[in-house]
mmCIF file of C-alpha atoms in Angstrom:
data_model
loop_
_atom_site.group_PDB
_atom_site.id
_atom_site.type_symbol
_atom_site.label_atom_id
_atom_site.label_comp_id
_atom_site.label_asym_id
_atom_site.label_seq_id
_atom_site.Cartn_x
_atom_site.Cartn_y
_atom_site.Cartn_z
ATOM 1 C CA UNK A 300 59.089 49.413 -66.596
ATOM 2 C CA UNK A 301 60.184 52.075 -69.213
ATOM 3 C CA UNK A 302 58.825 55.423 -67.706
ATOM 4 C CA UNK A 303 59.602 58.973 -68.697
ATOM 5 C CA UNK A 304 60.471 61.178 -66.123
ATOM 6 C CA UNK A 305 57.659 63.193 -66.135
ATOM 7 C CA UNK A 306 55.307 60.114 -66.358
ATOM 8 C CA UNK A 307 57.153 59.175 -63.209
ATOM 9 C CA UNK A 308 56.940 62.641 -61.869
ATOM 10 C CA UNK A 309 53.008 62.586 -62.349
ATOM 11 C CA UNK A 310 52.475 59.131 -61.175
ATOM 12 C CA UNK A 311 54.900 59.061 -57.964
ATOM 13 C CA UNK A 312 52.647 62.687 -57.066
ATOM 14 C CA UNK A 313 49.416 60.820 -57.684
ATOM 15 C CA UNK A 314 50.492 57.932 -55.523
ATOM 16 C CA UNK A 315 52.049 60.253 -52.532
ATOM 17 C CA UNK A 316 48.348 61.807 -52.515
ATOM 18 C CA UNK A 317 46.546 58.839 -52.143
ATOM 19 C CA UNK A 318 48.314 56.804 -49.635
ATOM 20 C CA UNK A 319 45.108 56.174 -47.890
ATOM 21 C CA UNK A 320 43.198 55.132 -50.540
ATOM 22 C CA UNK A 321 45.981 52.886 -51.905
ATOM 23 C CA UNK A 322 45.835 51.123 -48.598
ATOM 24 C CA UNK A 323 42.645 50.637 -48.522
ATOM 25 C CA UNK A 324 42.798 49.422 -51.828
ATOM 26 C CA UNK A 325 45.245 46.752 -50.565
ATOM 27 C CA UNK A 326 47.857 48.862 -53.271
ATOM 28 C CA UNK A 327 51.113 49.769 -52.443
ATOM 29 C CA UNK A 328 54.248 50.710 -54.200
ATOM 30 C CA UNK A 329 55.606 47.126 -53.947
ATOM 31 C CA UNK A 330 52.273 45.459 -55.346
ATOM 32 C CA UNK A 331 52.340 48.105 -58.289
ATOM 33 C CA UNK A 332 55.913 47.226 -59.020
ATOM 34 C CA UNK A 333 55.058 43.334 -58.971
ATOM 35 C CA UNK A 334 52.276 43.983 -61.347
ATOM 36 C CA UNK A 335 54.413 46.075 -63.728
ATOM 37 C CA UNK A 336 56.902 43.450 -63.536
ATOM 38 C CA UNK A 337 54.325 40.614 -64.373
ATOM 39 C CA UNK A 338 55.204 38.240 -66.918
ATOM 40 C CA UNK A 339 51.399 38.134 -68.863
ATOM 41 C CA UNK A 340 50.623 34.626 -70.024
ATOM 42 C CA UNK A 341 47.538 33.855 -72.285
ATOM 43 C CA UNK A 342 45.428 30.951 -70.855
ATOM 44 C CA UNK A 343 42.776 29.121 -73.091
ATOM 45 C CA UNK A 344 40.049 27.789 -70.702
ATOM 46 C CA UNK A 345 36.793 27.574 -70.599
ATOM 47 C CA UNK A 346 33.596 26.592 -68.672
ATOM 48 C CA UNK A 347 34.742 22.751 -68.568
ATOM 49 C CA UNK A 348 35.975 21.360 -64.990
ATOM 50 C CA UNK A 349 40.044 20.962 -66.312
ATOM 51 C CA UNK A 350 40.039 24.629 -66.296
ATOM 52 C CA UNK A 351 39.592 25.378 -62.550
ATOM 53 C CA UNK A 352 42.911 24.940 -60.818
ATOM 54 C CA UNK A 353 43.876 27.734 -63.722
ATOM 55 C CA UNK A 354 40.635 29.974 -63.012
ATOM 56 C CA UNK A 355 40.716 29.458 -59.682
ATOM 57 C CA UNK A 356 44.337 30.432 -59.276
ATOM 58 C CA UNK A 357 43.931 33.806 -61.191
ATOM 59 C CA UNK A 358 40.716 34.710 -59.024
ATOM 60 C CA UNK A 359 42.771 34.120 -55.654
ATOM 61 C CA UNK A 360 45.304 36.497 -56.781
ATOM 62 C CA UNK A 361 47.846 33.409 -56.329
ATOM 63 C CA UNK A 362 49.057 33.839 -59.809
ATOM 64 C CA UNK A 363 49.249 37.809 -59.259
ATOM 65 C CA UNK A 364 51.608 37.506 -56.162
ATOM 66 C CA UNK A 365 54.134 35.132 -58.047
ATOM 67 C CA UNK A 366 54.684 37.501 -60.788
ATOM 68 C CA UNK A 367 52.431 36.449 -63.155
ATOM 69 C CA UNK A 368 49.409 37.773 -64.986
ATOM 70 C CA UNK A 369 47.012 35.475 -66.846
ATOM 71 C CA UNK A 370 44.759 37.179 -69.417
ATOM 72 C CA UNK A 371 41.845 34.411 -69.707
ATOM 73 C CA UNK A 372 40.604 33.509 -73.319
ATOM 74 C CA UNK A 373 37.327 31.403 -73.568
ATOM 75 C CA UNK A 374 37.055 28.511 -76.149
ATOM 76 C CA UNK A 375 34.008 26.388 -77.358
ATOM 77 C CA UNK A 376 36.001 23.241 -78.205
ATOM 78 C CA UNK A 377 39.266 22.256 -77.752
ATOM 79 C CA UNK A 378 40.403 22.064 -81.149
ATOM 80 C CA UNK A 379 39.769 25.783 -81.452
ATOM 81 C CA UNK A 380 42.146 25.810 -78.453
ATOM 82 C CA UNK A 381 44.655 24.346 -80.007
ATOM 83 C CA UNK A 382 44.613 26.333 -83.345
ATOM 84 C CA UNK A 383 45.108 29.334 -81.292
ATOM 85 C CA UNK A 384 47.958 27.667 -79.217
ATOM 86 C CA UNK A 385 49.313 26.933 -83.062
ATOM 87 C CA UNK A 386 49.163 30.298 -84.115
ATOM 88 C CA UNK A 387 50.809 31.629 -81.251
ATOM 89 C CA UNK A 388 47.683 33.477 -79.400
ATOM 90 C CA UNK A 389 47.885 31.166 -76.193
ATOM 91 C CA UNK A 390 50.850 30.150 -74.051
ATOM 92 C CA UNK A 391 49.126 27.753 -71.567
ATOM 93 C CA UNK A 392 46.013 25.420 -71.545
ATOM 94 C CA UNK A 393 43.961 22.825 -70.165
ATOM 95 C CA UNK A 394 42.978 20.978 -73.340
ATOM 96 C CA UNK A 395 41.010 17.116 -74.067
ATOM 97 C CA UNK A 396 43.776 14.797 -75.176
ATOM 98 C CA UNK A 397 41.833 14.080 -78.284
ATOM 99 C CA UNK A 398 42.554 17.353 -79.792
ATOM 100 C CA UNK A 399 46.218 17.112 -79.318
ATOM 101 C CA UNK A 400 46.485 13.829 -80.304
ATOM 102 C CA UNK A 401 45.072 15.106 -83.440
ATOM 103 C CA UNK A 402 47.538 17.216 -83.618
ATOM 104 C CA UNK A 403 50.583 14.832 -82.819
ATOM 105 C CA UNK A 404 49.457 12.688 -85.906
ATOM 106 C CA UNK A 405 50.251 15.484 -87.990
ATOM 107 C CA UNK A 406 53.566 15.895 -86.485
ATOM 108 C CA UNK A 407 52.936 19.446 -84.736
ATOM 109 C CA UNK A 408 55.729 19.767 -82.734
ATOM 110 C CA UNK A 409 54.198 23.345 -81.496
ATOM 111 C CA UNK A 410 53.517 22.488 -77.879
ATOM 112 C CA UNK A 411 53.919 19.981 -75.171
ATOM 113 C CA UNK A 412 52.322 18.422 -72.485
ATOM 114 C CA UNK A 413 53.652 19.462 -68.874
ATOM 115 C CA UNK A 414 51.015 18.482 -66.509
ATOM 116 C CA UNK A 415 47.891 16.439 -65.746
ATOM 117 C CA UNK A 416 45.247 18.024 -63.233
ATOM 118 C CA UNK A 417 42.645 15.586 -62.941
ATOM 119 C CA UNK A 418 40.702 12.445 -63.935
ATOM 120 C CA UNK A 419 37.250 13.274 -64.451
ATOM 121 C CA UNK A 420 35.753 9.766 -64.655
ATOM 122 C CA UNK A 421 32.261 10.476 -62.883
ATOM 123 C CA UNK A 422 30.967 13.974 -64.695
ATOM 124 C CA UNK A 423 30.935 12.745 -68.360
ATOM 125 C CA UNK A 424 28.216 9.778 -69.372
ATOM 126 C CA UNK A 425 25.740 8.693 -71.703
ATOM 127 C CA UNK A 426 22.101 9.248 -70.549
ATOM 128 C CA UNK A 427 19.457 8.270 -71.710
ATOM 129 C CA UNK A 428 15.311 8.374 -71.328
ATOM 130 C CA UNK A 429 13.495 6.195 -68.722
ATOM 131 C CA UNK A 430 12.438 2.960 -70.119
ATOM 132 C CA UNK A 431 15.658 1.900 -71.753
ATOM 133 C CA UNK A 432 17.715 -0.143 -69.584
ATOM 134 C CA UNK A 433 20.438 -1.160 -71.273
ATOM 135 C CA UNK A 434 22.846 0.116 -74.513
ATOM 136 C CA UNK A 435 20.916 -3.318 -76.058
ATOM 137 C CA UNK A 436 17.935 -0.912 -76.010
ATOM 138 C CA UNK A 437 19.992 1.644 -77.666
ATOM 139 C CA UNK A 438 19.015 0.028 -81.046
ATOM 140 C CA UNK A 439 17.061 2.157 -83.978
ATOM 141 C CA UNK A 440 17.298 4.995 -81.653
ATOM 142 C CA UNK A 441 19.143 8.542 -82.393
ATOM 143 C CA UNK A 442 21.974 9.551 -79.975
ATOM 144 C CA UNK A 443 23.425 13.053 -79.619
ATOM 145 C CA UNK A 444 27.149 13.616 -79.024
ATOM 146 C CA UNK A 445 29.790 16.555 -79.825
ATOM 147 C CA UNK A 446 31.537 14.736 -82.794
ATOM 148 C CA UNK A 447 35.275 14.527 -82.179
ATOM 149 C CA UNK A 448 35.069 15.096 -78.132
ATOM 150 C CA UNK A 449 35.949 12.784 -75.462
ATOM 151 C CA UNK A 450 32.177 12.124 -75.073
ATOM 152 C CA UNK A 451 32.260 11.060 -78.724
ATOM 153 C CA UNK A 452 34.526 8.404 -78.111
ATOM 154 C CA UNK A 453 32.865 7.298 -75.125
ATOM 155 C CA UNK A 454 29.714 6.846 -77.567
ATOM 156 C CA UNK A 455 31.580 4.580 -80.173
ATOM 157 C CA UNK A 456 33.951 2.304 -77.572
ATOM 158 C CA UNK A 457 30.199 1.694 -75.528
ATOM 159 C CA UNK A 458 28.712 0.708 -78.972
ATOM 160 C CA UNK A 459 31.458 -0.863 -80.651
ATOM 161 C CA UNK A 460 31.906 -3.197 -77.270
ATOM 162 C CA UNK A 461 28.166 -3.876 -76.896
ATOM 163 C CA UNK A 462 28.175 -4.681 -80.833
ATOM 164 C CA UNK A 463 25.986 -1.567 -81.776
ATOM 165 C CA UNK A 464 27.997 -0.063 -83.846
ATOM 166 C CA UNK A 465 26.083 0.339 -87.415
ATOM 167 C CA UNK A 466 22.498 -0.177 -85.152
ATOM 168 C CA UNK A 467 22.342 3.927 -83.487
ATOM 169 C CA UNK A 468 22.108 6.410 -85.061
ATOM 170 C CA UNK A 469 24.785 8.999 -83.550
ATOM 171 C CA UNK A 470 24.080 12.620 -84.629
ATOM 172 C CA UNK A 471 26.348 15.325 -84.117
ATOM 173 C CA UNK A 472 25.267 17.767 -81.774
ATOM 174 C CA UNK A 473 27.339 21.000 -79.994
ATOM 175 C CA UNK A 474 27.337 20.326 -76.365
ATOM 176 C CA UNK A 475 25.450 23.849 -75.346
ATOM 177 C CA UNK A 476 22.694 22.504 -77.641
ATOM 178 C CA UNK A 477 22.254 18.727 -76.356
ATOM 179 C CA UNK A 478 19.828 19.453 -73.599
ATOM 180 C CA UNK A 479 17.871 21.423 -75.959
ATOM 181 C CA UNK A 480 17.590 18.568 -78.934
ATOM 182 C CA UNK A 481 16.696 16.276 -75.448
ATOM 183 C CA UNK A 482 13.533 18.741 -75.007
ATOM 184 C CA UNK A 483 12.631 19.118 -78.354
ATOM 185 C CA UNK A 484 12.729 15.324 -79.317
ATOM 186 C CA UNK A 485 15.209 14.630 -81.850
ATOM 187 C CA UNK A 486 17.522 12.433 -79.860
ATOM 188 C CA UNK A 487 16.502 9.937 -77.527
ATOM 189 C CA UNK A 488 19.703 9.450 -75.923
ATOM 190 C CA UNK A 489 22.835 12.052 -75.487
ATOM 191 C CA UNK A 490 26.686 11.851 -74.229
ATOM 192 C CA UNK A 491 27.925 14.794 -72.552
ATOM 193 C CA UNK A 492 29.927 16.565 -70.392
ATOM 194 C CA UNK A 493 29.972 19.269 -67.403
ATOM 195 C CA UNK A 494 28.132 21.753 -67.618
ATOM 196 C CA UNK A 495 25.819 20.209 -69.875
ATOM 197 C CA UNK A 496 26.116 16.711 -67.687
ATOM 198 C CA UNK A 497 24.524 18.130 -64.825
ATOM 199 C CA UNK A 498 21.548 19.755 -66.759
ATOM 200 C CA UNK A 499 20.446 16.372 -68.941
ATOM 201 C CA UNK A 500 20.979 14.756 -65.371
ATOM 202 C CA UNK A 501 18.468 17.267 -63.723
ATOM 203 C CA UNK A 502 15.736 16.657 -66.400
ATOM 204 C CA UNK A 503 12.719 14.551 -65.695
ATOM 205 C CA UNK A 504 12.517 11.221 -67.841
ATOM 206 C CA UNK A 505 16.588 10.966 -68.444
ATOM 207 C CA UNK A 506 18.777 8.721 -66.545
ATOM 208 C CA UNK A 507 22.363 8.117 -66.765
ATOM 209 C CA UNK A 508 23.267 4.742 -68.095
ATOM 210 C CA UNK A 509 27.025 4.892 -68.178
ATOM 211 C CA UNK A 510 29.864 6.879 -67.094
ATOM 212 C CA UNK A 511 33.523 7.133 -68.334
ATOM 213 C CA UNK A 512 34.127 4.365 -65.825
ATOM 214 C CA UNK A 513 32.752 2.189 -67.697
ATOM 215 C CA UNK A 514 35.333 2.922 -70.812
ATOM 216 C CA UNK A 515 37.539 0.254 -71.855
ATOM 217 C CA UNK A 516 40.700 1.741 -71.058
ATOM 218 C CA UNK A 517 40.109 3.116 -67.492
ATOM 219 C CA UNK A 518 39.998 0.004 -65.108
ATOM 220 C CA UNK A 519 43.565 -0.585 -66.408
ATOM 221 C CA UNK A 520 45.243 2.866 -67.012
ATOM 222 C CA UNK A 521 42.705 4.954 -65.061
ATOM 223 C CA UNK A 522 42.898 6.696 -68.571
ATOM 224 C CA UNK A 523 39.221 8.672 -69.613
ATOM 225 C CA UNK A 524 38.333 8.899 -73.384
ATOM 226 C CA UNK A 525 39.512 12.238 -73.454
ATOM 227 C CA UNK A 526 41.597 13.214 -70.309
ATOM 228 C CA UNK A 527 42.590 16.409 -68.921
ATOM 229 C CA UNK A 528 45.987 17.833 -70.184
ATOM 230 C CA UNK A 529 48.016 20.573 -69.409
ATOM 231 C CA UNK A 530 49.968 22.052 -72.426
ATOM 232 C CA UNK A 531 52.869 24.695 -72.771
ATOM 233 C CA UNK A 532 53.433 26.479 -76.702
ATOM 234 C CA UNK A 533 57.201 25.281 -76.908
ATOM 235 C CA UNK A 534 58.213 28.587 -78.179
ATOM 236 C CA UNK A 535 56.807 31.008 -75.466
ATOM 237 C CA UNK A 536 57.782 28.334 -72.605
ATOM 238 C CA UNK A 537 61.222 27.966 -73.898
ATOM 239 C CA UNK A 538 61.791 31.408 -73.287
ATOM 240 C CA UNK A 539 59.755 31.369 -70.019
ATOM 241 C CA UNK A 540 60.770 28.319 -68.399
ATOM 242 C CA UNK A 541 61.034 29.835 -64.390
ATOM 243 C CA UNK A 542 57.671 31.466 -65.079
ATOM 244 C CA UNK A 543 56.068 27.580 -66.077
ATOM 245 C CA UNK A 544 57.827 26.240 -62.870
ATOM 246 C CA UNK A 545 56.057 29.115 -61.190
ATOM 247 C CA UNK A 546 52.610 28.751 -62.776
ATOM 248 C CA UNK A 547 52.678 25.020 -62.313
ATOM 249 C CA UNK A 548 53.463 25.114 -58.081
ATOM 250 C CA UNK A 549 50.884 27.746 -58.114
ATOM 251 C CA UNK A 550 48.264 25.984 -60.486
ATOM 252 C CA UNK A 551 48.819 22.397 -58.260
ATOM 253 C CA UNK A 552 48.182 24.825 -54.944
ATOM 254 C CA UNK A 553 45.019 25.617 -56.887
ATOM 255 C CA UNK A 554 44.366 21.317 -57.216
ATOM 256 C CA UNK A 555 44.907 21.058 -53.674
ATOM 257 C CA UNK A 556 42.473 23.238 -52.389
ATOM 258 C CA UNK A 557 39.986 21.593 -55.240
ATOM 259 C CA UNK A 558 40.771 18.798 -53.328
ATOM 260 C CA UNK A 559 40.743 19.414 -49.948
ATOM 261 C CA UNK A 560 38.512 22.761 -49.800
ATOM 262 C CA UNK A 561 35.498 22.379 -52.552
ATOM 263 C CA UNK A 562 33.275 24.185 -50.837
ATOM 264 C CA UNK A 563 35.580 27.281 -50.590
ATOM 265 C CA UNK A 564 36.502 26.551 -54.692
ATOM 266 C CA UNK A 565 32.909 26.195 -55.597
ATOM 267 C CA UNK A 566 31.932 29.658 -54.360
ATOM 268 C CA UNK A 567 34.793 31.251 -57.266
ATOM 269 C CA UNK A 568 34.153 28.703 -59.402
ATOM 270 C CA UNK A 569 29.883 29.555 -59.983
ATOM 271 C CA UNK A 570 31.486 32.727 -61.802
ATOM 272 C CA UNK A 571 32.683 30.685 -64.392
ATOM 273 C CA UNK A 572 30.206 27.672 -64.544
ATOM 274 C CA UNK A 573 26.908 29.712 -63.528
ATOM 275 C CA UNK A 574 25.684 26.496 -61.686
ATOM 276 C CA UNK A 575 24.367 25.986 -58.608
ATOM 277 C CA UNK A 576 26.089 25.839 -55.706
ATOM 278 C CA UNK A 577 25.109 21.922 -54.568
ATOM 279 C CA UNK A 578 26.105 21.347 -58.398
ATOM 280 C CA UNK A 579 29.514 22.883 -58.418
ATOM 281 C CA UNK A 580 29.946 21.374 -55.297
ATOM 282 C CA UNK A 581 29.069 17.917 -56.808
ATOM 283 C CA UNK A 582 30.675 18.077 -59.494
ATOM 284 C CA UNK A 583 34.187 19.353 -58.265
ATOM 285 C CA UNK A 584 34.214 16.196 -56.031
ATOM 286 C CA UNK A 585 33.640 13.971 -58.912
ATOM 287 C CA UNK A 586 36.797 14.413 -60.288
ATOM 288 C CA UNK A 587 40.025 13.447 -58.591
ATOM 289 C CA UNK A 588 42.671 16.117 -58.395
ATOM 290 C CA UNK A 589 46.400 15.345 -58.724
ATOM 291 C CA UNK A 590 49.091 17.013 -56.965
ATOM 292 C CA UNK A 591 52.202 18.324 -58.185
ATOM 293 C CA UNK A 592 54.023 14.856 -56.556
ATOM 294 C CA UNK A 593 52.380 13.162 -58.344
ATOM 295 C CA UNK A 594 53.432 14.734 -61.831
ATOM 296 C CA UNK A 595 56.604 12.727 -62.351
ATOM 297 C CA UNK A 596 54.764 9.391 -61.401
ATOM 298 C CA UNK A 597 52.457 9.807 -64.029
ATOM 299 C CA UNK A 598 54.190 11.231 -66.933
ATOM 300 C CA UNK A 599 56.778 8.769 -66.548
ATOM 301 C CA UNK A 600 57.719 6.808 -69.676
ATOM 302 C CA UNK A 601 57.645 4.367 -69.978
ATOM 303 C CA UNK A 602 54.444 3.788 -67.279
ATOM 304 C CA UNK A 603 51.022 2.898 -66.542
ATOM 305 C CA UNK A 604 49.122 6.464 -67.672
ATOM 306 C CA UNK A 605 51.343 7.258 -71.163
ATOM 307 C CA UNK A 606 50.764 3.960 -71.887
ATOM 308 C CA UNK A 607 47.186 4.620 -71.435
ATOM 309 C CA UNK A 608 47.781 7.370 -73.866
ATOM 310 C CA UNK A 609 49.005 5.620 -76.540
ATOM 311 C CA UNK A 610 46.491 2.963 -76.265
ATOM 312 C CA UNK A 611 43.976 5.855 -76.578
ATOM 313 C CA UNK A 612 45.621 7.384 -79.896
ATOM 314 C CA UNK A 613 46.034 3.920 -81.392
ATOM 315 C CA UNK A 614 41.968 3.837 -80.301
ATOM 316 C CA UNK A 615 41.312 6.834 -82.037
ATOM 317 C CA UNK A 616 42.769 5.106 -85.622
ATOM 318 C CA UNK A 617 40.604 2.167 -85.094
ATOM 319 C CA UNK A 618 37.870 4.524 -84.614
ATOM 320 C CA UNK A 619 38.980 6.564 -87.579
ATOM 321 C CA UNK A 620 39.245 9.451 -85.487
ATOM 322 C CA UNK A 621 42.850 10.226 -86.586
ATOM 323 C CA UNK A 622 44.593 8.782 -89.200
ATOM 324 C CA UNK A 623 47.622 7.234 -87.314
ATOM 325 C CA UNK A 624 48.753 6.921 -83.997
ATOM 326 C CA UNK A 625 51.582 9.391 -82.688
ATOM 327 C CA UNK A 626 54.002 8.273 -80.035
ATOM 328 C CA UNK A 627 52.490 10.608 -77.151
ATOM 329 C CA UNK A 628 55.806 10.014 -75.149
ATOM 330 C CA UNK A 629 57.460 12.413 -77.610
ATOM 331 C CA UNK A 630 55.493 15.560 -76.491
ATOM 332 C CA UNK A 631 55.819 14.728 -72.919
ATOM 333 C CA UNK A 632 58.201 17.586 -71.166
ATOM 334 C CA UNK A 633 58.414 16.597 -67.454
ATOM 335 C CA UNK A 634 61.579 19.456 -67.369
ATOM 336 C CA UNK A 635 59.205 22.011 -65.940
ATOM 337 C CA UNK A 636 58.436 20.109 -63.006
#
C-alpha cells in the first residue's frame, strides 16, 4: 500500500482515536492491512444455483480472510458472461458449458476450465399444463425455452428422442419472462431453470413432466445439458495462480457447507435468489455438490465426465447449436488444483 506520509500520519491518528470503535467494528490494524493487501478478483455470477459456493463464500467473509476480494458482477445469460470474460472485465466464473463450448468451436483460447461445483440434475425441467401426460401430447402445441441455454437443449434431445422434432412449436422466450407468457397464454408448455423452475412449479394447472434426468447423456456420464463450470481468464490467472489455488479451497469450503449445512446457506443465499426460504432450501438440496477431492477425478482425461463433455459438444453440432465440435480436453487446466 503506497501511502504518503502525511496520509499515514492522518490515518494512523484516526485509527489511535478510535480503538474502541474499531473493535467493535471487528477492525483492527491487521484486518485493514489484509484488506489493503487483497488481491480484487472480478466474479461473473448471477441469480442461478452454480453461483452460490462463489456468493456464499464472499458473504462469509471466507474469501476476505484469505486475501482476496471479489467484486460481484451480475449477468442475464451466460454468453454475456463470457464476452466479458473475453474482453478482460471478469477473472472468474461459474458459467453453462454451452456457452463455452461455443466459444471453444471458435478456437478462443481466452480462458479455461478449473473446476466443477455441482450437477444440477433435479432444478431444471420441462413443465407443462395439466391434461397432457406425455411429450406425445406435446404435438401442435407452443413451448417456451431460452434459445441457446441448457434448458434449450433439454427441449430438442426430449423431442428429437420422442420423434417430435418438426411437430412443437418451440418459441424463444428469456427465462425472467417464461412464467409470465405461462399466465398470459402464449405457450402451453415451458423449459426452465432456477429461479424461474420453482415459480412455473408453484403455479396452479402446470406440472413437471421431465427433468434433466431424463437427458440422454446423464444415466451414462452423469453429464446435464448444460452443466455447471468453473472458468479462470488465462491471462489474469496466469499471473495469479496462488490466488486461484486460494479461491478454489475456499470456494469448495463454500460446496461443503452447501452440502452438509443448507439450511445455514439458504439463509445468505435468499439475498441473492429472493425466494423463499422452504424454496432455497429445496432447491440447494437438489443439486449435488462436489468437493475439491473430487476435482481431479472428474476432470481427468481421458474419463467418464470429459467424455460426457465432448459427447455434449458433438450434441450441440447435431443440434446445430455450434458449428463443430471442440476437443473440451484442451481447455481443461487441472494445475490449479
Amino acid at each position: 500500500m503506497n501511502l504518503s506520509r502525511r496520509k499515514f500520519l492522518h490515518t494512523s491518528a484516526a485509527l489511535s482515536a478510535l480503538p474502541a470503535a474499531a473493535a467493535v467494528g471487528g477492525l483492527s490494524l491487521s484486518g485493514i492491512a489484509r484488506a489493503a493487501d487483497a488481491t480484487t478478483v472480478q466474479y461473473g455470477g448471477s441469480a442461478w444455483l452454480g453461483h452460490y459456493p462463489a456468493y456464499l463464500a464472499m458473504k462469509s467473509g471466507a474469501l476476505s480472510a484469505a486475501g482476496i476480494d471479489q467484486q460481484w458482477q451480475s449477468f442475464g445469460t451466460s454468453s454475456a458472461r463470457m464476452s466479458a470474460v473475453l474482453s478482460g472485465g471478469i477473472d472468474i466464473a461459474c458459467t453453462g458449458i454451452v456457452s463455452a463450448q461455443a466459444l471453444m468451436a471458435r478456437g478462443s483460447k481466452h480462458f479455461s476450465i478449473v473446476a466443477v461445483p455441482e450437477s444440477f440434475g433435479r432444478v431444471e425441467g420441462l413443465f407443462v399444463r395439466d391434461g397432457v401426460n406425455s411429450l406425445q401430447d406435446l404435438k401442435g402445441k407452443k413451448l417456451g425455452v431460452t434459445f441457446a441455454s441448457s434448458a434449450h437443449l433439454l427441449v430438442l434431445d426430449l423431442l428429437g428422442s420422442a420423434g417430435l422434432s418438426n411437430d412443437v412449436t418451440v418459441l424463444n422466450v428469456p427465462a425472467p419472462e417464461i412464467p409470465g407468457a405461462i399466465q398470459s397464454g402464449q405457450i402451453d408448455a415451458a423449459a426452465a431453470w432456477t429461479p424461474q423452475f420453482n415459480r412455473i412449479r408453484a403455479m396452479t394447472g402446470m406440472r413437471l413432466l421431465a427433468d434433466d434426468t431424463q437427458f440422454s447423456l446423464y444415466k451414462k456420464y452423469n453429464v446435464t445439458p448444460g452443466p455447471d463450470v468453473l472458468i479462470v481468464r488465462n491471462a489474469w490467472a496466469e499471473k495469479n495462480a496462488d490466488v486461484v489455488r486460494k479461491y478454489l479451497k475456499v470456494y469448495f469450503d463454500a460446496c461443503q457447507t452447501l452440502r452438509d449445512k443448507p439450511d445455514e446457506a439458504a439463509r445468505t443465499l435468499v439475498g441473492l435468489t429472493s425466494m423463499s426460504a422452504l424454496d432455497q432450501i429445496e432447491t440447494i438440496k437438489g443439486a449435488e455438490w462436489y468437493s475439491h477431492a473430487q476435482q481431479t477425478q472428474l476432470l481427468k482425461s481421458p474419463g467418464s465426465y470429459v467424455d460426457g463433455l465432448q459427447r455434449l459438444a458433438e450434441m450441440l453440432v447435431t443440434y446445430k447449436q455450434i458449428d463443430k465440435a471442440p476437443a473440451v480436453r484442451q481447455w481443461i487446466n487441472t494445475s490449479y488444483l
